[in-house]
Short mmCIF file of C-alpha atoms in Angstrom, two decimals:
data_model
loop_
_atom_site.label_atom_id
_atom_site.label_comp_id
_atom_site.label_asym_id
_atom_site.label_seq_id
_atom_site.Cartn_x
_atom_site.Cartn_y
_atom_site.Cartn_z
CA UNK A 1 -38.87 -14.49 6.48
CA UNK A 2 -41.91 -14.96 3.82
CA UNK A 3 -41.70 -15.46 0.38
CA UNK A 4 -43.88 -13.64 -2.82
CA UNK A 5 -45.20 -14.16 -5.55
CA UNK A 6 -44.52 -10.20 -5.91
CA UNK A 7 -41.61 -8.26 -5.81
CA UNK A 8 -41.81 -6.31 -2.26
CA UNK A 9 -39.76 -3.59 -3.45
CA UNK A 10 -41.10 -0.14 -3.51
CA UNK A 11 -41.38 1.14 -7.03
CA UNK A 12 -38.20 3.64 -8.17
CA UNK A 13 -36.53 2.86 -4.79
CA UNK A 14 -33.10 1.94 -3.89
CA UNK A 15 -34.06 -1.79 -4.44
CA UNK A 16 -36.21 -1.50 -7.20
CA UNK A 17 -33.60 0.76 -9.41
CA UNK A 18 -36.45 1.73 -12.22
CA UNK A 19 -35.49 5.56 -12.65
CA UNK A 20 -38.82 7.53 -12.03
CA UNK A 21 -37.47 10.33 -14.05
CA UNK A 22 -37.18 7.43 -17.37
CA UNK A 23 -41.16 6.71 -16.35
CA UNK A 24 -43.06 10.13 -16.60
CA UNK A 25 -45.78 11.76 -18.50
CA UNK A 26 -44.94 15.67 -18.32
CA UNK A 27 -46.65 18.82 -19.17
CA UNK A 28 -50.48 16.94 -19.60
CA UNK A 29 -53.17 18.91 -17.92
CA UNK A 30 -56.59 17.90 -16.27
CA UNK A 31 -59.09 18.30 -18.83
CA UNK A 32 -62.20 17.31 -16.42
CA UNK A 33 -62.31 16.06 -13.47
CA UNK A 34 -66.09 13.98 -11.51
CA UNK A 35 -64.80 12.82 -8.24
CA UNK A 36 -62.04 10.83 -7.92
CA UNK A 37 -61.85 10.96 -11.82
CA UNK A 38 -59.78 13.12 -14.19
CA UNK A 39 -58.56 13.38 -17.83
CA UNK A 40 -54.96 14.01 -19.00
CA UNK A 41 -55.33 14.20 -22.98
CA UNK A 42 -52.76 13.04 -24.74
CA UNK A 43 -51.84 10.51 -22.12
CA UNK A 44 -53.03 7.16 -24.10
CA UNK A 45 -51.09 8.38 -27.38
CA UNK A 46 -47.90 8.87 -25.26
CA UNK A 47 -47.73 5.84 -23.50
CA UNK A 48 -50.49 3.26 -23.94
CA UNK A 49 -54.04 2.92 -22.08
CA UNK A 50 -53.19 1.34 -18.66
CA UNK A 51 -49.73 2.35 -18.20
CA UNK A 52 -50.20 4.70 -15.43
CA UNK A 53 -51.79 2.27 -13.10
CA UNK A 54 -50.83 2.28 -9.63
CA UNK A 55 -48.39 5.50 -10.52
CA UNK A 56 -49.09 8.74 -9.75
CA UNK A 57 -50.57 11.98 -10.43
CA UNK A 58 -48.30 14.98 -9.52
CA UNK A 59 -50.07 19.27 -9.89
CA UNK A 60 -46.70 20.72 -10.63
CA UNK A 61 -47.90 23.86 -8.55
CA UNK A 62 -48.67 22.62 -5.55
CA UNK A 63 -46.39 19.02 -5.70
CA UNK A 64 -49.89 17.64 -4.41
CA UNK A 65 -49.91 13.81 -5.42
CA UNK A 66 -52.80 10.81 -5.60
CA UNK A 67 -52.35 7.60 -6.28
CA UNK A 68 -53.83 6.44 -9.49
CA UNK A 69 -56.35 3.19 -9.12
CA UNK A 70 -56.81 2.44 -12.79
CA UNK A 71 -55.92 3.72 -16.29
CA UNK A 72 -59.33 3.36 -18.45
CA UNK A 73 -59.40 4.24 -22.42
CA UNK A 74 -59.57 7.94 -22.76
CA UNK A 75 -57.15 9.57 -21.15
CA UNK A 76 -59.12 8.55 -17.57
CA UNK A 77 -57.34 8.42 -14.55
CA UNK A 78 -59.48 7.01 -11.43
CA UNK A 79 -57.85 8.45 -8.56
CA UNK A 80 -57.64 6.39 -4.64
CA UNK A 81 -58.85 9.92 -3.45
CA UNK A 82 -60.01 13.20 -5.28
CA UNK A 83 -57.82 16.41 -5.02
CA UNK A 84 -59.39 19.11 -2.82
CA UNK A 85 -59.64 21.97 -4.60
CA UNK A 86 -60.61 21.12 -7.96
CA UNK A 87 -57.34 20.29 -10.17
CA UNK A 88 -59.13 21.57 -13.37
CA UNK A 89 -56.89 23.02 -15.81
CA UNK A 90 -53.29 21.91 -13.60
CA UNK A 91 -50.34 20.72 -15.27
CA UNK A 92 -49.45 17.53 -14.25
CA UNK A 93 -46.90 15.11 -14.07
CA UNK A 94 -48.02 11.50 -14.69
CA UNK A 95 -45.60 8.59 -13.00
CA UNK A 96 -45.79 4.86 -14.31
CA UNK A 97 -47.11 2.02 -12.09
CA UNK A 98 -45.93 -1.17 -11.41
CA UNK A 99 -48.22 -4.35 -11.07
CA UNK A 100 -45.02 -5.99 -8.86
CA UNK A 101 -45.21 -8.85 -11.41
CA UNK A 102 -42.32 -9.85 -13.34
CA UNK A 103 -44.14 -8.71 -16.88
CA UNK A 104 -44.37 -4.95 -15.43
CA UNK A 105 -40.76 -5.49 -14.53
CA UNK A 106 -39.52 -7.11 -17.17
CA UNK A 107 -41.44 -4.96 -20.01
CA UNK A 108 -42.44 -1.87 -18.60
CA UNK A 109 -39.42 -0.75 -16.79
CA UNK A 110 -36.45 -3.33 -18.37
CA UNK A 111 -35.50 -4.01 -14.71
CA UNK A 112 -36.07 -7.87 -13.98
CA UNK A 113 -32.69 -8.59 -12.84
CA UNK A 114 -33.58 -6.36 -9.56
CA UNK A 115 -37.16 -8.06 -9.54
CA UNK A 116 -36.86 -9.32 -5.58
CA UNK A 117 -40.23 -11.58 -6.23
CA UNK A 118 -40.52 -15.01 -6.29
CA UNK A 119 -42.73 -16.12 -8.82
CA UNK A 120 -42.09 -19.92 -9.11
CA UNK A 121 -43.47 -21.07 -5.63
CA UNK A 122 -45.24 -24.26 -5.92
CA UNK A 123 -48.94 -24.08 -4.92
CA UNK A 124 -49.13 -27.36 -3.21
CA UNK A 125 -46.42 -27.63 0.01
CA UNK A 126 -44.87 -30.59 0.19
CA UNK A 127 -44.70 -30.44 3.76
CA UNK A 128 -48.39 -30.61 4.54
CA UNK A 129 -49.39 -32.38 1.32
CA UNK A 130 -46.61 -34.79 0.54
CA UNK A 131 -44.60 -35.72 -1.89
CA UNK A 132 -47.07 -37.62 -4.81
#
């Protein structure tokens, strides 16, 4: 078995505990979309510029989902992949991502005693370097 820096857990799973429903921006709607980006107004003011990286973007409609690469200033989501058709004018549902770091899990989601990460490894391994 390995060890990590990050926690392997899967965000809002069994291990992880962090209650998805707790995490959400509900009700925005795409303002514009170009590509693989899109705007949910409103989002920044809710819940800070960067919070919903590596979450989610759920069209209520359709329950058609994309990852979210980044969260930029302005409401800007940049997507992993662009919906197909257009999402223009969609309500959406907006789910919190998790960095796997103990800050995200600590801060974010108040759920560091289920980080499973191990964040104090040494660098240098004593094995192959010695003990100095």
């Amino acid at each position: 078995m390995g060890f990590s820096a990050q926690c392997p857990n899967m965000l809002y799973d069994l291990n992880c505990k962090a209650l998805r429903s707790a995490n959400l921006f509900s009700g925005g709607t795409i303002a514009t979309v170009s590509g693989n980006q899109v705007t949910v107004p409103g989002l920044d003011a809710a819940k800070g510029v960067g919070w919903a990286a590596l979450g989610e973007v759920v069209i209520l409609s359709t329950g058609d989902r994309r990852l979210v690469k980044t969260h930029a200033a302005t409401d800007t989501l940049t997507l992993l992949y662009p919906f197909d058709p257009s999402p223009l004018g969609e309500t959406v549902e907006v789910a919190a991502g998790c960095k796997h770091d103990p800050t995200d899990c600590d801060t974010k989601f108040g759920n560091l005693p289920n980080y499973s990460g191990f964040p104090h490894i040494p660098q240098k391994n004593p094995f192959q370097s010695g003990i100095i």
